[in-house]
Tab-separated table of C-alpha atoms in Angstrom:
chain	number	residue	atom	x	y	z
A	1	MET	CA	134.731	110.474	77.414
A	2	ARG	CA	132.928	110.627	80.768
A	3	THR	CA	134.696	111.887	83.884
A	4	PRO	CA	134.228	110.116	87.217
A	5	PRO	CA	131.920	111.904	89.695
A	6	ARG	CA	134.675	112.606	92.231
A	7	TRP	CA	136.734	114.528	89.597
A	8	ARG	CA	133.871	116.734	88.310
A	9	SER	CA	134.234	119.177	91.196
A	10	VAL	CA	138.001	119.427	90.517
A	11	LEU	CA	137.575	120.008	86.766
A	12	ALA	CA	135.101	122.926	87.224
A	13	PRO	CA	137.751	125.429	88.595
A	14	ALA	CA	140.198	124.192	85.904
A	15	ALA	CA	137.659	125.001	83.162
A	16	MET	CA	137.212	128.533	84.588
A	17	ALA	CA	140.980	129.093	84.526
A	18	ALA	CA	141.194	127.921	80.888
A	19	ALA	CA	138.350	130.294	79.871
A	20	LEU	CA	140.132	133.306	81.470
A	21	ALA	CA	143.406	132.383	79.706
A	22	ALA	CA	141.633	132.152	76.332
A	23	ALA	CA	140.109	135.648	76.825
A	24	ALA	CA	143.597	137.134	77.516
A	25	LEU	CA	145.059	135.534	74.344
A	26	ALA	CA	142.140	136.775	72.152
A	27	SER	CA	143.673	140.290	71.894
A	28	THR	CA	147.107	138.981	70.713
A	29	GLY	CA	145.558	136.558	68.177
A	30	SER	CA	143.522	139.259	66.363
A	31	ALA	CA	146.445	139.913	64.001
A	32	HIS	CA	146.240	136.377	62.567
A	33	ALA	CA	142.413	136.478	62.137
A	34	ASP	CA	142.693	136.580	58.316
A	35	ASP	CA	144.082	132.992	58.248
A	36	HIS	CA	140.833	131.623	59.781
A	37	ALA	CA	138.227	133.654	57.863
A	38	THR	CA	136.278	130.605	56.555
A	39	PRO	CA	134.455	128.786	59.396
A	40	HIS	CA	133.808	124.989	59.336
A	41	PRO	CA	130.457	123.931	57.797
A	42	PRO	CA	127.917	122.438	60.278
A	43	TYR	CA	127.304	118.663	60.335
A	44	PRO	CA	124.207	117.518	58.392
A	45	ALA	CA	121.301	116.620	60.675
A	46	HIS	CA	119.517	113.232	60.685
A	47	PRO	CA	116.314	113.232	58.535
A	48	ALA	CA	114.254	111.843	61.441
A	49	GLN	CA	115.315	114.746	63.752
A	50	ALA	CA	114.481	117.556	61.263
A	51	PRO	CA	111.284	119.570	61.909
A	52	ALA	CA	108.205	118.196	60.105
A	53	PRO	CA	106.820	120.491	57.326
A	54	ALA	CA	103.205	121.672	57.363
A	55	HIS	CA	100.738	119.392	55.517
A	56	GLY	CA	99.043	120.709	52.376
A	57	PRO	CA	95.273	120.860	51.843
A	58	GLN	CA	93.765	117.332	51.607
A	59	PRO	CA	90.937	116.472	49.161
A	60	ALA	CA	87.449	115.997	50.644
A	61	TYR	CA	86.132	112.425	51.044
A	62	PRO	CA	83.284	111.366	48.660
A	63	ALA	CA	79.793	111.133	50.171
A	64	LYS	CA	78.800	107.586	51.291
A	65	PRO	CA	75.780	105.994	49.504
A	66	GLY	CA	72.637	105.556	51.664
A	67	HIS	CA	71.900	102.066	53.036
A	68	PRO	CA	68.688	100.360	51.759
A	69	ALA	CA	65.797	100.208	54.238
A	70	LYS	CA	65.411	96.864	56.027
A	71	PRO	CA	62.222	94.872	55.223
A	72	GLU	CA	59.560	94.671	57.922
A	73	GLN	CA	59.635	91.554	60.116
A	74	PRO	CA	56.596	89.221	59.976
A	75	VAL	CA	54.289	89.260	62.999
A	76	HIS	CA	54.914	86.359	65.405
A	77	PRO	CA	51.912	83.998	65.763
A	78	ALA	CA	50.147	84.037	69.126
A	79	LYS	CA	51.461	81.235	71.379
A	80	PRO	CA	48.879	78.964	73.138
A	81	ASP	CA	48.181	79.573	76.842
A	82	HIS	CA	49.949	77.318	79.361
A	83	PRO	CA	47.617	74.987	81.341
A	84	ALA	CA	47.093	75.853	85.010
A	85	LYS	CA	49.339	73.816	87.381
A	86	PRO	CA	47.492	71.543	89.890
A	87	GLU	CA	47.530	72.550	93.559
A	88	GLN	CA	50.190	70.970	95.791
A	89	PRO	CA	48.932	68.671	98.605
A	90	ALA	CA	49.364	70.008	102.131
A	91	HIS	CA	52.258	68.571	104.221
A	92	PRO	CA	51.166	66.484	107.261
A	93	ALA	CA	51.782	67.932	110.717
A	94	LYS	CA	55.191	66.871	112.173
A	95	PRO	CA	55.419	65.612	115.831
A	96	GLU	CA	56.373	68.327	118.337
A	97	HIS	CA	59.762	68.228	120.076
A	98	PRO	CA	59.754	67.859	123.910
A	99	ALA	CA	60.110	71.073	125.901
A	100	LYS	CA	63.633	71.954	127.118
A	101	PRO	CA	64.203	72.043	130.929
A	102	GLU	CA	64.730	75.405	132.585
A	103	TYR	CA	68.314	76.355	133.425
A	104	PRO	CA	69.109	77.318	137.056
A	105	ALA	CA	69.673	81.005	137.734
A	106	LYS	CA	73.303	82.212	137.565
A	107	PRO	CA	74.821	83.643	140.804
A	108	VAL	CA	75.237	87.416	140.996
A	109	LYS	CA	78.764	88.590	140.170
A	110	PRO	CA	80.311	90.632	143.037
A	111	GLU	CA	81.376	94.199	142.316
A	112	TYR	CA	85.066	95.017	141.994
A	113	PRO	CA	86.585	97.491	144.494
A	114	ALA	CA	87.177	101.040	143.248
A	115	HIS	CA	90.629	101.802	141.763
A	116	PRO	CA	92.775	104.374	143.594
A	117	GLU	CA	93.398	107.695	141.833
A	118	LYS	CA	96.666	108.045	139.901
A	119	PRO	CA	99.090	110.771	141.134
A	120	ALA	CA	99.699	113.730	138.805
A	121	HIS	CA	102.992	113.753	136.788
A	122	PRO	CA	105.357	116.723	137.263
A	123	GLU	CA	105.624	119.257	134.426
A	124	LYS	CA	108.467	118.913	131.880
A	125	PRO	CA	111.171	121.644	131.913
A	126	ALA	CA	111.487	123.958	128.855
A	127	TYR	CA	114.231	123.167	126.268
A	128	PRO	CA	116.954	125.800	125.680
A	129	ALA	CA	116.941	127.658	122.298
A	130	LYS	CA	119.159	126.177	119.509
A	131	PRO	CA	122.090	128.324	118.214
A	132	VAL	CA	121.943	129.828	114.672
A	133	LYS	CA	123.856	127.843	111.978
A	134	PRO	CA	126.455	129.928	110.006
A	135	ALA	CA	126.093	130.348	106.186
A	136	TYR	CA	128.237	128.350	103.661
A	137	PRO	CA	130.640	130.148	101.235
A	138	GLU	CA	129.281	130.950	97.710
A	139	LYS	CA	129.868	128.494	94.789
A	140	PRO	CA	131.650	129.612	91.519
A	141	ALA	CA	129.456	130.488	88.462
A	142	LYS	CA	128.867	127.820	85.722
A	143	PRO	CA	130.364	128.561	82.200
A	144	GLU	CA	127.937	129.048	79.267
A	145	GLN	CA	127.440	126.189	76.711
A	146	PRO	CA	127.896	126.873	72.906
A	147	ALA	CA	124.698	127.074	70.771
A	148	LYS	CA	123.654	124.001	68.673
A	149	PRO	CA	123.628	124.306	64.806
A	150	ALA	CA	120.191	124.422	63.060
A	151	TYR	CA	118.822	121.246	61.355
A	152	PRO	CA	118.156	121.309	57.543
A	153	ALA	CA	114.533	121.503	56.307
A	154	LYS	CA	112.665	118.243	55.484
A	155	PRO	CA	111.381	117.735	51.874
A	156	ALA	CA	107.577	117.832	51.301
A	157	TYR	CA	105.681	114.510	50.857
A	158	PRO	CA	103.828	113.826	47.510
A	159	GLU	CA	100.018	114.078	47.415
A	160	LYS	CA	97.972	110.868	47.894
A	161	PRO	CA	95.519	109.711	45.145
A	162	ALA	CA	91.752	110.109	45.745
A	163	LYS	CA	89.731	107.068	46.980
A	164	PRO	CA	87.233	105.428	44.529
A	165	GLU	CA	83.498	105.553	45.236
A	166	GLN	CA	81.791	102.538	46.897
A	167	PRO	CA	79.165	100.594	44.845
A	168	ALA	CA	75.512	100.632	45.973
A	169	LYS	CA	74.300	97.753	48.179
A	170	PRO	CA	71.586	95.325	46.830
A	171	ALA	CA	68.079	95.209	48.405
A	172	TYR	CA	67.355	92.533	51.054
A	173	PRO	CA	64.854	89.721	50.170
A	174	ALA	CA	61.577	89.386	52.116
A	175	LYS	CA	61.502	86.867	55.015
A	176	PRO	CA	58.910	84.012	55.028
A	177	ALA	CA	56.090	83.920	57.606
A	178	LYS	CA	56.620	81.823	60.789
A	179	PRO	CA	54.459	78.656	61.348
A	180	GLU	CA	51.871	78.437	64.160
A	181	TYR	CA	52.821	76.530	67.345
A	182	PRO	CA	50.636	73.546	68.488
A	183	SER	CA	48.744	73.754	71.784
A	184	LYS	CA	50.389	72.267	74.926
A	185	PRO	CA	48.728	69.350	76.821
A	186	ALA	CA	47.472	69.760	80.425
A	187	TYR	CA	49.657	68.619	83.375
A	188	PRO	CA	48.565	65.464	85.314
A	189	ALA	CA	47.328	65.852	88.886
A	190	LYS	CA	49.851	65.054	91.666
A	191	PRO	CA	48.930	62.357	94.285
A	192	ALA	CA	48.327	63.339	97.920
A	193	LYS	CA	51.299	62.981	100.331
A	194	PRO	CA	50.953	60.405	103.193
A	195	GLU	CA	51.215	61.355	106.864
A	196	TYR	CA	54.557	61.061	108.688
A	197	PRO	CA	54.685	58.315	111.410
A	198	ALA	CA	55.898	59.072	114.947
A	199	LYS	CA	59.701	59.155	115.521
A	200	PRO	CA	61.201	56.234	117.579
A	201	ALA	CA	63.275	56.890	120.709
A	202	HIS	CA	67.108	56.938	120.428
A	203	PRO	CA	68.887	54.077	122.266
A	204	ALA	CA	71.427	54.896	124.960
A	205	LYS	CA	75.048	54.968	123.734
A	206	PRO	CA	77.538	52.545	125.390
A	207	ALA	CA	80.444	53.897	127.414
A	208	LYS	CA	83.785	54.309	125.576
A	209	PRO	CA	86.418	51.700	126.659
A	210	GLU	CA	89.802	52.800	127.917
A	211	TYR	CA	92.771	52.528	125.516
A	212	PRO	CA	95.623	50.157	126.520
A	213	ALA	CA	98.932	51.613	127.589
A	214	LYS	CA	101.420	52.267	124.767
A	215	PRO	CA	104.542	49.997	124.844
A	216	ALA	CA	107.987	51.567	125.145
A	217	TYR	CA	110.027	51.973	121.943
A	218	PRO	CA	113.169	49.778	121.591
A	219	ALA	CA	116.519	51.491	122.039
A	220	LYS	CA	118.277	52.547	118.812
A	221	PRO	CA	121.743	51.016	118.045
A	222	ALA	CA	124.761	53.264	118.496
A	223	LYS	CA	126.132	54.861	115.317
A	224	PRO	CA	129.736	53.902	114.321
A	225	ALA	CA	132.405	56.570	114.605
A	226	LYS	CA	133.278	58.480	111.393
A	227	PRO	CA	136.839	58.048	109.988
A	228	ALA	CA	139.313	60.901	110.316
A	229	LYS	CA	139.427	63.407	107.422
A	230	PRO	CA	142.670	63.291	105.337
A	231	GLU	CA	144.845	66.383	105.124
A	232	TYR	CA	144.551	68.441	101.890
A	233	PRO	CA	147.721	69.380	99.961
A	234	SER	CA	148.963	72.927	100.313
A	235	LYS	CA	147.891	75.466	97.644
A	236	PRO	CA	150.583	77.081	95.387
A	237	ALA	CA	151.460	80.729	95.986
A	238	TYR	CA	149.820	83.305	93.657
A	239	PRO	CA	152.094	85.492	91.458
A	240	ALA	CA	152.734	89.051	92.599
A	241	LYS	CA	150.301	91.653	91.197
A	242	PRO	CA	151.687	94.750	89.376
A	243	SER	CA	151.870	97.934	91.412
A	244	LYS	CA	149.039	100.439	91.053
A	245	PRO	CA	149.939	103.903	89.684
A	246	GLU	CA	149.601	106.796	92.101
A	247	TYR	CA	146.698	109.203	91.584
A	248	PRO	CA	147.392	112.950	91.396
A	249	ALA	CA	146.885	114.899	94.581
A	250	LYS	CA	143.348	116.183	95.150
A	251	PRO	CA	143.001	119.960	95.792
A	252	ALA	CA	141.900	121.000	99.246
A	253	TYR	CA	138.228	121.951	99.675
A	254	PRO	CA	137.350	125.245	101.419
A	255	SER	CA	136.963	124.697	105.130
A	256	LYS	CA	133.398	124.569	106.489
A	257	PRO	CA	132.439	126.890	109.331
A	258	SER	CA	132.601	125.291	112.769
A	259	LYS	CA	129.316	124.114	114.270
A	260	PRO	CA	128.319	125.823	117.531
A	261	GLU	CA	128.030	123.650	120.620
A	262	GLN	CA	124.538	122.499	121.641
A	263	PRO	CA	123.379	123.474	125.128
A	264	SER	CA	123.038	120.662	127.676
A	265	LYS	CA	119.619	119.036	128.133
A	266	PRO	CA	117.835	119.665	131.454
A	267	ALA	CA	117.240	116.684	133.762
A	268	TYR	CA	113.677	115.275	133.964
A	269	PRO	CA	111.975	115.125	137.401
A	270	SER	CA	111.395	111.653	138.875
A	271	LYS	CA	107.971	109.990	138.339
A	272	PRO	CA	105.716	109.437	141.399
A	273	SER	CA	105.246	105.844	142.636
A	274	LYS	CA	102.078	103.948	141.589
A	275	PRO	CA	99.672	102.912	144.439
A	276	ALA	CA	98.877	99.210	144.945
A	277	TYR	CA	95.524	97.844	143.657
A	278	PRO	CA	93.133	96.105	146.138
A	279	ALA	CA	92.661	92.323	145.904
A	280	LYS	CA	89.848	90.998	143.607
A	281	PRO	CA	86.972	88.987	145.206
A	282	ALA	CA	86.716	85.243	144.605
A	283	LYS	CA	84.462	84.035	141.716
A	284	PRO	CA	81.323	82.078	142.835
A	285	GLU	CA	80.852	78.493	141.647
A	286	GLN	CA	78.520	77.820	138.690
A	287	PRO	CA	75.541	75.440	139.235
A	288	SER	CA	75.516	72.067	137.456
A	289	LYS	CA	73.834	71.792	134.003
A	290	PRO	CA	70.531	69.754	133.868
A	291	ALA	CA	70.322	66.664	131.667
A	292	TYR	CA	68.462	66.890	128.327
A	293	PRO	CA	65.405	64.608	127.773
A	294	ALA	CA	65.724	61.731	125.310
A	295	LYS	CA	64.714	62.424	121.679
A	296	PRO	CA	61.595	60.594	120.308
A	297	ALA	CA	62.018	57.735	117.828
A	298	LYS	CA	62.033	58.601	114.111
A	299	PRO	CA	59.076	57.014	112.164
A	300	GLU	CA	59.572	55.042	108.986
A	301	GLN	CA	59.045	56.900	105.682
A	302	PRO	CA	56.211	55.561	103.433
A	303	SER	CA	56.937	54.472	99.870
A	304	LYS	CA	56.557	57.115	97.141
A	305	PRO	CA	53.682	56.544	94.617
A	306	ALA	CA	54.508	56.247	90.901
A	307	TYR	CA	53.881	59.315	88.698
A	308	PRO	CA	51.535	58.965	85.656
A	309	SER	CA	53.173	58.950	82.213
A	310	LYS	CA	53.288	62.245	80.260
A	311	PRO	CA	51.329	62.503	76.946
A	312	SER	CA	53.383	62.677	73.738
A	313	LYS	CA	53.911	66.054	72.026
A	314	PRO	CA	52.337	66.672	68.564
A	315	ALA	CA	54.649	67.036	65.538
A	316	TYR	CA	55.611	70.539	64.276
A	317	PRO	CA	54.594	71.547	60.708
A	318	ALA	CA	57.321	71.574	58.019
A	319	LYS	CA	59.218	74.877	57.464
A	320	PRO	CA	58.986	76.532	54.003
A	321	ALA	CA	62.016	76.523	51.702
A	322	LYS	CA	64.331	79.596	51.745
A	323	PRO	CA	64.262	81.802	48.614
A	324	GLU	CA	67.408	82.146	46.513
A	325	ARG	CA	69.634	85.206	47.071
A	326	PRO	CA	70.296	87.585	44.124
A	327	SER	CA	73.807	87.546	42.644
A	328	LYS	CA	76.320	90.131	43.940
A	329	PRO	CA	77.202	92.941	41.438
A	330	ALA	CA	80.822	93.289	40.338
A	331	TYR	CA	82.896	96.096	41.916
A	332	PRO	CA	84.495	98.730	39.596
A	333	SER	CA	88.215	98.359	38.948
A	334	LYS	CA	90.563	100.431	41.159
A	335	PRO	CA	92.767	103.118	39.485
A	336	ALA	CA	96.514	102.476	39.309
A	337	LYS	CA	98.627	104.037	42.071
A	338	PRO	CA	101.126	106.743	40.995
A	339	ASP	CA	104.849	106.077	41.396
A	340	HIS	CA	106.450	107.446	44.559
A	341	PRO	CA	109.313	109.944	44.127
A	342	SER	CA	112.799	108.641	44.810
A	343	LYS	CA	114.361	109.492	48.180
A	344	PRO	CA	117.516	111.673	48.267
A	345	ALA	CA	120.756	109.912	49.183
A	346	TYR	CA	121.951	110.314	52.776
A	347	PRO	CA	125.403	111.877	53.360
A	348	SER	CA	128.141	109.415	54.365
A	349	LYS	CA	129.024	109.259	58.061
A	350	PRO	CA	132.637	109.949	59.178
A	351	ALA	CA	134.692	106.840	59.936
A	352	LYS	CA	135.050	105.883	63.590
A	353	PRO	CA	138.600	105.776	65.057
A	354	ASP	CA	140.012	102.371	65.992
A	355	HIS	CA	139.760	101.361	69.664
A	356	PRO	CA	143.081	100.978	71.537
A	357	SER	CA	144.238	97.395	72.014
A	358	LYS	CA	143.345	95.765	75.356
A	359	PRO	CA	146.311	94.832	77.637
A	360	ALA	CA	146.846	91.123	78.250
A	361	TYR	CA	145.587	89.798	81.593
A	362	PRO	CA	148.057	87.963	83.896
A	363	SER	CA	147.795	84.174	83.630
A	364	LYS	CA	145.796	82.452	86.369
A	365	PRO	CA	147.576	79.912	88.628
A	366	ALA	CA	146.771	76.241	88.026
A	367	LYS	CA	144.189	74.727	90.390
A	368	PRO	CA	145.445	71.933	92.701
A	369	ASP	CA	144.018	68.439	92.288
A	370	HIS	CA	141.164	67.542	94.663
A	371	PRO	CA	141.934	64.805	97.224
A	372	SER	CA	140.221	61.435	96.791
A	373	LYS	CA	136.963	60.939	98.713
A	374	PRO	CA	137.242	58.575	101.733
A	375	ALA	CA	135.230	55.354	101.584
A	376	HIS	CA	131.928	55.221	103.552
A	377	PRO	CA	131.835	52.850	106.596
A	378	ASP	CA	129.758	49.672	106.288
A	379	LYS	CA	126.148	50.068	107.486
A	380	PRO	CA	124.656	47.529	109.958
A	381	SER	CA	122.447	44.847	108.363
A	382	LYS	CA	118.657	44.867	108.781
A	383	GLY	CA	118.616	41.614	110.779
A	384	GLU	CA	120.619	43.079	113.722
A	385	HIS	CA	117.848	45.410	114.967
A	386	LYS	CA	114.040	45.171	114.932
A	387	GLY	CA	112.404	47.466	112.332
A	388	LYS	CA	109.050	49.261	112.483
A	389	GLY	CA	106.989	46.521	110.764
A	390	GLY	CA	109.469	43.583	110.538
A	391	HIS	CA	109.482	40.232	112.370
A	392	GLU	CA	112.129	39.195	114.873
A	393	GLY	CA	113.258	35.658	114.046
A	394	ASN	CA	110.645	33.028	113.206
A	395	GLU	CA	108.286	33.709	116.145
A	396	GLY	CA	105.111	34.339	114.045
A	397	HIS	CA	105.536	31.370	111.589
A	398	ASP	CA	104.553	27.713	112.004
A	399	GLU	CA	107.214	25.097	111.177
């Protein structure tokens, strides 16, 4: 059973008093020591918590058989040289853009007036020394815990059987030689690129028209008043709860030493006033930006010439048939595994005591019925006001 944290400090002095009383009664109870000569046997420990025994010597693993050497790969046939690519035709010279006009020189920015020097702050006064805190009273010593009983020894595991030897691997068959590749055809020559025509001049853009004034939105209809909320019925009174039992009185803690008073803080000296800054000079006006010259007209692109057709590739020679693989040898039969020894029976656990019956909870009061929901007021029809995209009457239709 766990004790609440606020009662642990109270139970510690009570445990010390019980230990002193037991030591005083030990001298009087020595006469009846013959009645209790046989001590109680210790509880058997769980097999999983017992210390693990040392492992015996294990048999050495058999040596692995050597792998067969891989056969040498056939030499790849020399591939034919790629044909040299034809030279690309030179691009024609593009028309030069017109020179940009020179910008006017910016006016010289006036210098700001010098800032006045800041006054020096007064020095801070020294703080008084803090008083020394008194020491707390000593705590009582903790009682010693009884020693735990030793766990029983774990039985030794049986020896494992030796592993069988692995059979030797068969030799790999020789790979066939690779066929020779055919020679690649030469690339066709590319046609020369035509010259670019002169760019046409851009037409002047028309001025943007002004947007018409936005019409005023129609006034929204007034919302109808909501009906009054009905009164809810009164809730029934809850039954009286049983009275809580009184807790035992808590012992008084030892009084803490009084804290010494802190000395008063010294007053800081007042800061000096900041001087006013001089007024900044007015910024000069920037000169107007010059207009850019019109761009030249873009020339029409010539039609692209058709590329010559590529020659067909020659057929590859047929690959030789793969040789048959040798049959796999049968593995030797595995030896039968020995029977494992039977495990000892675990001791029966003591029966757990029955839990005390739970007290019946007080019955909850019945919930009151909810009042009926009031009916919603009728909404105005769509024909009474003009919507966002609707028509008003039959103004837009011909009869």
